[in-house]
Coordinates of C-alpha atoms (C1' of nucleotides) in Angstrom, one line a residue:
Chain V
X1 CA -24.3 -1.5 -26.3
X2 CA -21.4 -1.9 -28.3
X3 CA -18.0 -2.8 -26.6
X4 CA -14.6 -2.1 -27.6
X5 CA -12.3 -4.3 -26.4
X6 CA -8.6 -3.4 -26.9
X7 CA -5.1 -4.0 -26.0
X8 CA -1.8 -1.9 -26.7
X9 CA 1.6 -3.6 -27.1
X10 CA 4.5 -1.2 -26.1
X11 CA 8.2 -1.5 -26.1
X12 CA 8.7 -0.1 -22.3
X13 CA 6.6 -0.3 -19.4
X14 CA 7.5 3.2 -18.8
X15 CA 4.3 5.1 -20.3
X16 CA 6.5 8.2 -20.6
X17 CA 8.7 6.7 -23.3
X18 CA 6.2 4.1 -24.4
X19 CA 6.3 3.5 -28.3
X20 CA 3.2 1.7 -29.5
X21 CA 4.3 -1.5 -31.3
X22 CA 0.8 -3.0 -31.8
X23 CA -2.8 -2.3 -30.7
X24 CA -5.6 -5.1 -31.2
X25 CA -9.2 -3.8 -31.2
X26 CA -12.4 -5.9 -31.3
X27 CA -15.8 -4.3 -31.4
X28 CA -18.1 -6.4 -29.4
X29 CA -18.2 -10.1 -30.4
X30 CA -16.6 -9.6 -33.8
X31 CA -13.5 -9.5 -35.7
X32 CA -10.4 -8.1 -34.2
X33 CA -8.7 -5.6 -35.8
X34 CA -4.8 -5.3 -35.4
X35 CA -2.8 -2.5 -36.5
X36 CA 0.8 -2.5 -36.3
X37 CA 2.4 1.0 -35.7
X38 CA 5.9 1.6 -37.1
X39 CA 8.6 3.0 -34.9
X40 CA 7.3 6.3 -36.1
X41 CA 5.8 8.7 -33.7
X42 CA 4.2 10.7 -36.5
X43 CA 2.3 7.4 -38.2
X44 CA 1.5 6.5 -34.7
X45 CA -0.5 9.8 -33.9
X46 CA -2.1 9.7 -37.4
X47 CA -3.5 6.3 -36.8
X48 CA -4.5 6.9 -33.2
X49 CA -6.3 10.2 -34.3
X50 CA -8.4 8.0 -36.6
X51 CA -9.4 5.7 -33.5
X52 CA -9.8 8.7 -31.2
X53 CA -13.7 9.2 -31.9
X54 CA -14.1 5.3 -30.9
X55 CA -12.0 5.6 -27.6
X56 CA -13.8 9.2 -26.5
X57 CA -17.4 7.9 -27.5
X58 CA -19.3 7.7 -24.2
X59 CA -22.0 5.2 -25.6
X60 CA -19.1 2.7 -26.3
X61 CA -18.4 0.3 -23.6
X62 CA -14.5 -0.3 -22.8
X63 CA -13.2 -3.9 -21.8
X64 CA -9.6 -4.1 -21.2
X65 CA -7.2 -5.7 -19.2
X66 CA -5.2 -3.3 -16.6
X67 CA -6.6 -0.2 -18.3
X68 CA -4.7 1.7 -16.5
X69 CA -1.6 0.9 -18.3
X70 CA -3.3 1.4 -21.9
X71 CA -5.4 4.4 -21.0
X72 CA -2.2 6.3 -19.9
X73 CA -0.2 5.3 -23.0
X74 CA -3.5 6.5 -25.1
X75 CA -3.6 9.8 -22.8
X76 CA 0.0 10.4 -23.9
X77 CA -1.1 10.5 -27.2
X78 CA -4.4 12.9 -26.3
X79 CA -6.8 10.5 -26.1
X80 CA -9.0 10.4 -23.1
X81 CA -10.8 7.3 -23.0
X82 CA -14.7 7.7 -22.1
X83 CA -17.7 5.8 -21.3
X84 CA -18.2 2.8 -19.0
X85 CA -14.9 0.8 -18.3
X86 CA -14.7 -2.8 -17.8
X87 CA -11.5 -4.2 -16.4
X88 CA -10.8 -7.7 -16.3
X89 CA -7.9 -7.3 -13.7
X90 CA -10.3 -5.4 -11.4
X91 CA -12.9 -8.2 -11.9
X92 CA -10.7 -11.0 -10.9
X93 CA -9.5 -8.9 -7.7
X94 CA -13.1 -8.3 -6.6
X95 CA -13.9 -11.7 -7.3
X96 CA -10.8 -13.2 -5.5
X97 CA -8.6 -10.5 -4.1
X98 CA -6.2 -13.5 -2.7
X99 CA -6.0 -14.9 -6.5
X100 CA -2.2 -16.2 -6.7
X101 CA -2.0 -13.8 -9.8
X102 CA -4.6 -11.3 -11.4
X103 CA -2.5 -11.3 -14.7
X104 CA -4.3 -12.0 -17.8
X105 CA -2.5 -15.2 -19.0
X106 CA -2.9 -16.8 -15.2
X107 CA -6.9 -16.0 -15.7
X108 CA -7.0 -17.5 -19.1
X109 CA -5.3 -20.5 -17.7
X110 CA -7.5 -21.1 -14.5
X111 CA -10.5 -19.7 -15.8
X112 CA -10.7 -21.1 -19.5
X113 CA -8.2 -23.6 -19.3
X114 CA -6.3 -21.8 -22.1
X115 CA -2.5 -21.4 -22.2
X116 CA -1.6 -18.1 -23.8
X117 CA 1.4 -17.4 -25.7
X118 CA 4.0 -16.3 -23.2
X119 CA 5.6 -12.5 -23.4
X120 CA 9.1 -14.3 -22.5
X121 CA 8.7 -16.2 -25.5
X122 CA 8.6 -14.0 -28.2
X123 CA 10.5 -11.2 -26.9
X124 CA 14.1 -10.7 -27.2
X125 CA 16.5 -9.2 -24.7
X126 CA 19.5 -10.4 -22.8
X127 CA 17.8 -10.3 -19.1
X128 CA 14.2 -11.3 -18.1
X129 CA 13.9 -7.5 -17.1
X130 CA 15.1 -6.0 -20.2
X131 CA 13.0 -8.2 -22.7
X132 CA 11.3 -6.2 -25.4
X133 CA 9.0 -6.5 -28.1
X134 CA 11.0 -4.2 -30.3
X135 CA 12.2 -5.2 -34.0
X136 CA 9.9 -8.6 -33.4
X137 CA 8.2 -9.8 -36.7
X138 CA 4.9 -7.8 -36.8
X139 CA 3.3 -11.3 -37.3
X140 CA 4.2 -12.5 -34.1
X141 CA 3.2 -9.4 -32.4
X142 CA -0.1 -9.6 -34.0
X143 CA -0.6 -13.0 -32.7
X144 CA 0.3 -12.0 -29.6
X145 CA -1.7 -9.0 -29.1
X146 CA -5.1 -10.4 -30.7
X147 CA -4.8 -13.5 -28.4
X148 CA -4.6 -10.8 -25.5
X149 CA -7.8 -9.2 -26.7
X150 CA -9.8 -12.4 -27.2
X151 CA -8.8 -13.8 -24.1
X152 CA -9.7 -10.3 -22.4
X153 CA -13.4 -10.7 -23.7
X154 CA -13.6 -14.5 -22.7
X155 CA -12.4 -13.4 -19.3
X156 CA -15.1 -10.8 -19.0
X157 CA -17.8 -13.0 -19.9
X158 CA -16.8 -15.7 -17.5
X159 CA -16.0 -13.1 -14.4
X160 CA -19.5 -11.1 -15.2
X161 CA -21.7 -13.6 -13.8
X162 CA -19.6 -14.1 -10.6
X163 CA -19.7 -10.6 -9.7
X164 CA -23.5 -10.5 -10.1
X165 CA -24.1 -13.8 -8.2
X166 CA -21.8 -12.8 -5.2
X167 CA -23.5 -9.3 -5.0
X168 CA -20.1 -7.7 -5.8
X169 CA -21.5 -5.0 -8.2
X170 CA -21.2 -2.4 -5.9
X171 CA -17.5 -2.5 -5.2
X172 CA -16.7 -3.8 -8.6
X173 CA -18.4 -0.5 -10.1
X174 CA -16.6 1.3 -7.5
X175 CA -13.3 0.0 -8.3
X176 CA -13.7 0.3 -12.4
X177 CA -14.8 4.1 -11.2
X178 CA -11.5 4.7 -9.5
X179 CA -9.1 3.4 -12.7
X180 CA -9.4 6.9 -14.5
X181 CA -8.7 8.6 -11.1
X182 CA -5.5 6.4 -10.5
X183 CA -4.6 6.8 -14.1
X184 CA -4.6 10.6 -13.7
X185 CA -2.7 10.4 -10.5
X186 CA 0.0 8.6 -11.9
X187 CA 0.0 10.5 -15.2
X188 CA 0.4 13.6 -13.0
X189 CA 3.2 12.4 -10.7
X190 CA 4.4 14.8 -8.1
X191 CA 7.1 17.5 -8.1
X192 CA 10.2 17.0 -6.4
X193 CA 12.6 19.6 -5.0
X194 CA 15.8 18.0 -6.1
X195 CA 17.8 20.7 -4.8
X196 CA 16.3 20.5 -1.3
X197 CA 16.9 16.5 -1.6
X198 CA 20.8 17.0 -2.5
X199 CA 21.0 19.2 0.4
X200 CA 19.4 16.7 2.9
X201 CA 21.4 13.9 1.4
X202 CA 24.7 15.7 1.9
X203 CA 24.0 16.3 5.8
X204 CA 23.0 13.1 6.3
X205 CA 26.4 11.6 4.6
X206 CA 28.4 14.0 6.8
X207 CA 26.7 12.8 9.9
X208 CA 27.0 9.0 8.8
X209 CA 30.5 9.5 8.2
X210 CA 31.1 10.8 11.7
X211 CA 29.1 8.2 13.3
X212 CA 30.9 5.2 11.2
X213 CA 34.2 6.8 12.5
X214 CA 33.2 6.8 15.9
X215 CA 32.0 3.1 15.5
X216 CA 35.1 1.9 13.8
X217 CA 37.1 3.2 16.6
X218 CA 35.3 1.6 19.5
X219 CA 35.3 -1.8 17.2
X220 CA 38.8 -1.1 16.3
X221 CA 38.5 -2.0 12.8
X222 CA 35.7 -2.1 10.1
X223 CA 32.6 -3.9 10.3
X224 CA 29.1 -3.9 8.1
X225 CA 26.6 -2.9 10.4
X226 CA 24.2 -4.0 8.0
X227 CA 25.3 -7.6 8.6
X228 CA 23.1 -9.6 11.0
X229 CA 26.1 -12.1 11.5
X230 CA 28.8 -9.8 11.8
X231 CA 26.6 -7.7 14.4
X232 CA 26.1 -11.0 16.2
X233 CA 29.9 -11.9 16.3
X234 CA 30.6 -8.2 17.5
X235 CA 28.2 -7.8 20.2
X236 CA 27.7 -11.3 21.8
X237 CA 31.4 -12.7 21.1
X238 CA 33.5 -9.8 21.2
X239 CA 31.8 -7.5 23.7
X240 CA 30.1 -10.6 25.8
X241 CA 26.6 -8.9 25.8
X242 CA 24.0 -10.5 27.3
X243 CA 21.4 -11.3 24.2
X244 CA 17.9 -10.2 24.5
X245 CA 14.9 -12.0 22.5
X246 CA 15.3 -14.9 20.5
X247 CA 17.3 -16.3 17.7
X248 CA 15.5 -16.5 14.5
X249 CA 15.5 -19.4 11.7
X250 CA 18.8 -18.3 10.5
X251 CA 20.3 -19.1 14.0
X252 CA 21.3 -15.4 14.6
X253 CA 20.2 -13.3 17.7
X254 CA 17.8 -10.6 16.6
X255 CA 19.7 -7.0 16.4
X256 CA 16.5 -5.3 15.6
X257 CA 16.0 -1.6 16.8
X258 CA 13.7 -2.7 19.4
X259 CA 16.5 -5.3 20.6
X260 CA 19.3 -3.0 20.3
X261 CA 17.3 -0.4 22.7
X262 CA 17.2 -2.8 25.1
X263 CA 20.8 -3.3 24.9
X264 CA 21.6 0.3 25.3
X265 CA 22.6 0.1 29.0
X266 CA 25.0 -2.5 28.2
X267 CA 27.4 -1.0 26.0
X268 CA 28.4 2.6 24.8
X269 CA 28.7 1.1 20.9
X270 CA 24.5 0.5 20.8
X271 CA 23.8 4.3 20.6
X272 CA 25.7 5.1 17.4
X273 CA 24.6 1.9 16.0
X274 CA 21.1 2.8 16.3
X275 CA 21.8 6.3 15.0
X276 CA 23.5 4.5 11.9
X277 CA 21.0 2.5 11.2
X278 CA 18.4 4.9 11.3
X279 CA 20.4 7.2 9.0
X280 CA 21.2 4.5 6.5
X281 CA 17.9 3.4 5.9
X282 CA 17.0 7.2 5.0
X283 CA 19.8 7.3 2.5
X284 CA 19.5 3.9 0.9
X285 CA 15.6 3.6 0.9
X286 CA 13.9 6.7 0.9
X287 CA 16.2 9.5 -0.7
X288 CA 17.4 7.0 -3.5
X289 CA 13.4 6.6 -3.8
X290 CA 13.0 10.2 -4.6
X291 CA 15.6 10.4 -6.7
X292 CA 13.5 8.4 -9.6
X293 CA 12.2 11.6 -11.0
X294 CA 11.2 10.9 -14.9
X295 CA 13.5 13.0 -17.0
X296 CA 11.1 13.6 -19.5
X297 CA 8.2 15.1 -17.2
X298 CA 10.6 16.4 -14.6
X299 CA 8.2 14.9 -11.9
X300 CA 8.1 11.7 -9.8
X301 CA 5.5 8.9 -11.2
X302 CA 5.0 5.8 -8.8
X303 CA 2.6 2.9 -9.4
X304 CA -0.6 3.1 -7.7
X305 CA -1.6 -0.7 -7.5
X306 CA -5.2 -1.3 -7.2
X307 CA -5.5 -4.8 -7.0
X308 CA -3.1 -5.9 -4.7
X309 CA -4.0 -6.0 -1.1
X310 CA -6.6 -8.7 0.4
X311 CA -8.3 -5.8 2.3
X312 CA -9.2 -3.4 -0.6
X313 CA -6.5 -0.9 0.0
X314 CA -4.3 0.6 -2.5
X315 CA -0.6 0.1 -2.6
X316 CA 2.3 2.1 -3.9
X317 CA 5.4 1.0 -5.7
X318 CA 8.4 2.2 -7.7
X319 CA 8.8 3.8 -5.7
X320 CA 6.4 3.2 -2.7
X321 CA 5.3 6.7 -1.7
X322 CA 2.8 5.5 1.2
X323 CA 6.0 4.9 3.5
X324 CA 7.8 8.2 3.3
X325 CA 8.7 9.0 6.6
X326 CA 6.6 11.2 8.9
X327 CA 7.5 10.9 12.4
X328 CA 11.1 9.5 12.3
X329 CA 14.5 10.8 11.1
X330 CA 13.9 11.1 7.8
X331 CA 10.5 13.2 8.2
X332 CA 12.1 16.0 6.7
X333 CA 12.1 14.5 3.2
X334 CA 8.7 15.3 3.1
X335 CA 9.9 18.8 2.3
X336 CA 11.0 18.0 -0.8
X337 CA 7.6 17.0 -2.0
X338 CA 6.6 20.5 -3.3
X339 CA 3.5 22.2 -5.2
X340 CA 4.2 22.2 -9.0
X341 CA 4.7 26.1 -9.4
X342 CA 4.8 29.6 -7.9
X343 CA 1.0 29.9 -8.0
X344 CA 0.3 26.6 -6.8
X345 CA -0.4 25.0 -3.3
X346 CA -0.5 21.5 -1.9
X347 CA -3.8 20.7 0.2
X348 CA -3.4 17.7 2.6
X349 CA -6.7 16.3 3.9
X350 CA -7.1 13.2 6.5
X351 CA -9.9 11.4 8.0
X352 CA -9.8 11.6 11.8
X353 CA -9.9 8.3 13.3
X354 CA -12.1 6.6 10.3
X355 CA -11.2 3.1 11.4
X356 CA -12.6 3.7 15.2
X357 CA -15.7 5.4 13.7
X358 CA -16.2 2.4 11.4
X359 CA -15.6 0.0 14.5
X360 CA -18.6 2.1 16.2
X361 CA -20.7 2.0 13.2
X362 CA -20.5 -1.6 12.6
X363 CA -20.7 -2.5 16.4
X364 CA -23.5 0.1 16.9
X365 CA -21.8 0.1 20.5
X366 CA -23.7 2.6 22.4
X367 CA -20.7 3.9 24.5
X368 CA -18.7 4.4 21.3
X369 CA -21.7 5.9 19.3
X370 CA -22.4 8.4 22.0
X371 CA -18.8 9.3 22.6
X372 CA -18.7 10.0 18.8
X373 CA -22.2 11.8 18.8
X374 CA -21.3 13.9 21.6
X375 CA -17.5 14.6 20.2
X376 CA -15.9 13.2 23.5
X377 CA -12.3 12.1 23.6
X378 CA -12.7 8.3 22.8
X379 CA -8.8 7.9 23.7
X380 CA -9.5 9.4 27.1
X381 CA -12.5 7.4 27.5
X382 CA -10.8 4.0 26.8
X383 CA -7.8 4.9 28.9
X384 CA -9.9 5.5 32.0
X385 CA -11.9 2.4 31.6
X386 CA -9.5 0.0 30.6
X387 CA -6.5 1.3 33.2
X388 CA -10.0 1.8 35.7
X389 CA -8.8 5.4 36.7
X390 CA -10.9 8.3 36.8
X391 CA -11.5 10.1 33.8
X392 CA -9.8 13.4 35.2
X393 CA -6.8 11.4 36.2
X394 CA -5.9 10.6 32.2
X395 CA -2.8 12.9 31.2
X396 CA -1.3 13.2 27.9
X397 CA 0.7 10.1 28.5
X398 CA -2.4 7.9 29.6
X399 CA -4.6 9.3 26.9
X400 CA -1.7 7.6 24.6
X401 CA -2.1 4.3 26.2
X402 CA -5.8 4.8 25.5
X403 CA -5.0 5.4 21.9
X404 CA -2.8 2.5 21.5
X405 CA -5.6 0.0 23.2
X406 CA -8.1 1.4 20.7
X407 CA -5.6 0.6 18.0
X408 CA -4.8 -2.9 19.5
X409 CA -8.8 -3.5 19.1
X410 CA -8.7 -3.0 15.4
X411 CA -6.1 -5.1 15.0
X412 CA -7.5 -7.8 17.2
X413 CA -5.0 -7.4 20.3
X414 CA -3.7 -10.0 22.2
X415 CA -2.2 -9.3 25.8
X416 CA 1.1 -10.2 24.3
X417 CA 0.6 -8.0 21.5
X418 CA -0.6 -5.1 23.5
X419 CA 2.2 -5.4 26.3
X420 CA 4.8 -4.9 23.3
X421 CA 2.7 -2.0 21.5
X422 CA 2.5 -0.4 25.0
X423 CA 6.2 -1.0 25.6
X424 CA 7.4 0.4 22.2
X425 CA 5.3 3.4 21.5
X426 CA 4.7 4.7 25.0
X427 CA 7.7 3.3 26.9
X428 CA 5.4 1.8 29.4
X429 CA 6.3 -1.6 30.9
X430 CA 3.4 -3.8 32.0
X431 CA 2.8 -7.4 32.7
X432 CA 1.1 -9.7 30.5
X433 CA -1.4 -10.2 33.3
X434 CA -1.9 -6.2 33.6
X435 CA -2.5 -6.1 29.7
X436 CA -5.0 -9.1 29.8
X437 CA -6.9 -7.0 32.7
X438 CA -6.8 -3.9 30.2
X439 CA -8.2 -6.1 27.6
X440 CA -11.0 -7.5 29.9
X441 CA -11.9 -4.1 31.1
X442 CA -12.0 -2.6 27.6
X443 CA -14.7 -5.2 26.5
X444 CA -16.8 -4.8 29.4
X445 CA -17.0 -1.1 28.7
X446 CA -17.6 -1.9 25.0
X447 CA -19.9 -4.7 25.2
X448 CA -21.2 -3.8 21.8
X449 CA -17.8 -4.1 20.2
X450 CA -17.3 -7.7 22.1
X451 CA -20.5 -9.1 20.8
X452 CA -19.6 -7.6 17.3
X453 CA -16.5 -9.4 17.3
X454 CA -18.0 -12.5 18.1
X455 CA -20.7 -12.1 15.5
X456 CA -18.2 -11.4 12.6
X457 CA -16.3 -14.5 13.7
X458 CA -19.3 -16.5 13.5
X459 CA -20.4 -15.1 10.1
X460 CA -16.9 -15.6 8.6
X461 CA -17.0 -19.2 10.1
X462 CA -20.3 -19.9 8.2
X463 CA -19.3 -18.2 5.0
X464 CA -15.8 -18.6 4.7
X465 CA -15.2 -14.9 4.3
X466 CA -15.4 -11.8 5.9
X467 CA -16.9 -8.4 4.0
X468 CA -16.8 -4.6 4.3
X469 CA -19.7 -2.5 4.9
X470 CA -20.0 -2.3 1.2
X471 CA -19.9 -5.8 0.3
X472 CA -16.1 -6.5 -0.6
X473 CA -15.4 -10.1 0.4
X474 CA -12.0 -11.3 1.8
X475 CA -11.9 -15.2 2.1
X476 CA -10.8 -16.5 5.2
X477 CA -9.5 -20.1 4.2
X478 CA -8.2 -20.8 7.8
X479 CA -11.2 -19.6 9.8
X480 CA -12.1 -23.4 10.4
X481 CA -8.6 -24.7 10.5
X482 CA -7.7 -27.4 13.1
X483 CA -4.3 -25.3 13.3
X484 CA -4.9 -22.7 16.4
X485 CA -2.5 -20.4 15.2
X486 CA -3.9 -20.1 11.8
X487 CA -7.5 -20.1 13.2
X488 CA -6.8 -17.4 15.5
X489 CA -5.1 -15.2 12.7
X490 CA -8.1 -15.6 10.4
X491 CA -10.4 -14.7 13.4
X492 CA -8.4 -11.3 13.8
X493 CA -9.0 -11.0 10.0
X494 CA -12.6 -11.4 10.4
X495 CA -12.4 -8.3 12.1
X496 CA -9.9 -6.3 10.9
X497 CA -10.6 -6.6 7.5
X498 CA -14.3 -4.9 7.8
X499 CA -12.8 -2.0 9.4
X500 CA -9.7 -1.5 7.5
X501 CA -11.8 -2.3 4.0
X502 CA -14.6 -0.2 4.8
X503 CA -12.5 2.9 5.5
X504 CA -10.7 2.2 2.2
X505 CA -13.9 1.7 0.3
X506 CA -15.0 5.2 1.6
X507 CA -11.9 7.0 0.8
X508 CA -12.1 5.4 -2.8
X509 CA -15.9 6.9 -3.4
X510 CA -14.1 10.5 -2.2
X511 CA -11.5 10.1 -4.8
X512 CA -14.1 9.2 -7.3
X513 CA -16.6 11.9 -6.7
X514 CA -13.7 14.6 -6.3
X515 CA -12.0 13.4 -9.5
X516 CA -15.2 13.6 -11.4
X517 CA -15.9 17.2 -9.9
X518 CA -12.6 18.3 -11.2
X519 CA -13.0 16.7 -14.7
X520 CA -16.8 18.0 -15.0
X521 CA -16.0 21.6 -13.9
X522 CA -12.8 21.8 -15.9
X523 CA -10.7 22.6 -12.7
X524 CA -7.0 22.4 -13.0
X525 CA -6.3 21.1 -9.6
X526 CA -4.7 17.5 -9.4
X527 CA -5.1 14.5 -7.0
X528 CA -1.5 13.4 -6.5
X529 CA -1.3 10.8 -3.6
X530 CA -3.3 8.5 -1.5
X531 CA -2.1 7.5 1.9
X532 CA -5.0 5.0 3.3
X533 CA -6.8 7.8 5.2
X534 CA -5.3 10.9 3.4
X535 CA -5.2 12.5 0.2
X536 CA -2.8 15.1 -1.1
X537 CA -3.5 17.8 -4.0
X538 CA -1.8 20.2 -5.9
X539 CA -4.0 23.3 -6.9
X540 CA -3.6 26.6 -8.6
X541 CA -4.2 29.5 -5.9
X542 CA -7.2 30.7 -7.9
X543 CA -8.7 27.3 -7.2
X544 CA -7.6 27.1 -3.6
X545 CA -10.6 28.1 -1.7
X546 CA -13.0 26.2 -4.0
X547 CA -11.0 23.0 -3.7
X548 CA -10.7 23.4 0.1
X549 CA -14.4 23.3 0.2
X550 CA -14.9 21.0 -2.4
X551 CA -12.5 18.5 -1.2
X552 CA -13.7 18.5 2.3
X553 CA -17.4 18.1 1.4
X554 CA -16.7 15.1 -0.8
X555 CA -14.5 13.4 1.6
X556 CA -17.1 13.9 4.4
X557 CA -20.1 13.1 2.5
X558 CA -18.7 10.2 0.2
X559 CA -21.3 8.0 2.1
X560 CA -23.7 8.6 4.8
X561 CA -23.6 6.7 8.3
X562 CA -24.9 7.0 11.5
X563 CA -21.9 8.7 12.6
X564 CA -20.6 11.6 10.6
X565 CA -17.1 11.5 9.2
X566 CA -14.7 14.4 9.8
X567 CA -11.7 15.7 7.8
X568 CA -8.6 17.6 9.1
X569 CA -7.4 19.9 6.0
X570 CA -4.1 21.7 5.7
X571 CA -2.6 23.9 3.0
X572 CA 1.1 24.7 2.6
X573 CA 4.0 24.7 0.0
X574 CA 5.6 21.1 1.0
X575 CA 3.9 17.8 2.2
X576 CA 5.8 18.6 5.2
X577 CA 3.6 21.5 6.1
X578 CA 0.4 19.6 5.3
X579 CA 0.5 16.6 7.4
Chain G
dT1 C1' 21.4 -14.4 -10.6
dA2 C1' 17.3 -16.0 -8.0
dT3 C1' 15.3 -16.7 -3.8
dA4 C1' 14.9 -16.2 1.5
dC5 C1' 15.5 -14.0 5.4
dC6 C1' 15.6 -9.9 8.4
dG7 C1' 14.5 -5.4 9.2
dC8 C1' 11.7 -1.0 9.0
dG9 C1' 9.2 3.0 6.8
dT10 C1' 3.9 4.0 6.6
dT11 C1' -1.0 3.3 7.9
Chain M
dG1 C1' 6.4 -22.4 18.6
dA2 C1' 4.6 -18.6 16.3
dC3 C1' 1.4 -14.3 19.5
dG4 C1' -1.5 -6.7 16.1
dT5 C1' -3.7 -5.2 10.1
dA6 C1' -2.1 -4.0 5.5
dC7 C1' 1.8 -3.2 2.1
dG8 C1' 7.2 -2.3 -0.3
dC9 C1' 11.8 -2.4 -0.5
dG10 C1' 16.8 -2.6 1.2
dG11 C1' 20.4 -5.0 2.7
dT12 C1' 22.9 -9.9 3.3
dA13 C1' 23.2 -14.7 3.2
dT14 C1' 23.1 -18.6 0.6
dA15 C1' 22.2 -21.6 -3.4
dG16 C1' 22.5 -22.6 -8.2

DNA sequence: TATACCGCGTT
DNA sequence: GACGTACGCGGTATAG
């Protein structure tokens, strides 16, 4: 099999503006070819069109570092890279998700003991952020680019045996298959209704100034509500409120929302402060984020990161679209995520209770498995058993308590954690003892889960890592620590990571299969976002019915497990309509 | 200007 | 003494 190892040097990390300065290519273990492109888009296009057949040859394996980036640049020049992909960043990630860096230079240093030329040493620019290779002597760029290609191939050869020896091939292949999917998602971006965004912003501005005025009046002067020291002075010195909770490392009392809520009865200023904090967060974080629309494409292109989390989940940044409000005051912002045109519709699909189902599958707990097979309501069942009441007595509120206990299980709950969760999310005040008894009753009901937890912890203790259903491994350095706090933390991860990570593996499989079908069948539909157990699509209306069936099928059948997976699918004009 | 800490949005 | 997973990112405070 022939291998094409390649690396591009561009003037900007923003792929929609990227101008190629250099490209180094090496066919297998051979001679590196370096081509310097002048800052001349015609010339770039001409040379790239000559290289196109190699990139698009299905029989040539491709090796690169962070190919999501390079392939996106190539895509912009009309090249759709085909053939088996190998990505050394992904290799680093699956072999050691906790590695301090997955950067090529770091890998080269720690795996091959080679010190590469640093970008900062050859690039020019005033600040670290604005450094660029533009205008640099082509010979210098050449050495830099060729070194990257050389080291990429060496890192590849170094890590490939590790993947095979540690049975990581399955998740490695999965993550490689996902690269083109994510490349396309980033490239596509999402359409934002900027007019609606402006309307929402001005409404929030108005409300903010009203609240701010009333606060200033009560205070009798200006105060910065974002400042913990200033709020401490105001509340605990000037107004003499009784502090709740504890001081942080900084020496100030916490003034977080949960603390402020408990201070509500003490002073009339607390309510407007809470309102202000909620709104200012929406303005400074989320509205600001949605304004980062790319002027060239007119769409919002976030970074979807594949090699960050230790569980195998994706993350999202610049901006983070995985934490746009869905329940709190800013949830209206989801109305600004719209279909790409008049004849397009959004489809939102989420797995229902995927993590709990995986818990049932991993543990093979008979009560839990039966509940799912018989389509019983697990939250109600949990509530009745944990609270030791008859099932007919479980109302909506108590069902919610059951739900929170079920969630607590996944996170490795302690009595204290459960107490806080029940107070914050359900407004229920239980004693530590009561919460401990809930947990005890819980594990009495789900004995298979209790046993499974012990086994997972034992396995982690022996192996030094925990793993997902599909073999993705997460090292747990502290699992045998003498420090009980660290050790207990690692024990929670020994349970949580298989659940969270397996769910993530499954949605990744679904994403790959859906993307493959869209590509192979020549469909115009686009996958836009992934939010851990949820996918968002933009589809032309003439594909709507077909895509609904396709997506539902591929998500529910991504993998066949002892308990069936179910998804909820919705269609609509905006993200708010489909969630 | 860079870093630490706090706080908070999602799952 | 900490006491629920996984993140990204905004702000202030502080040190350089």
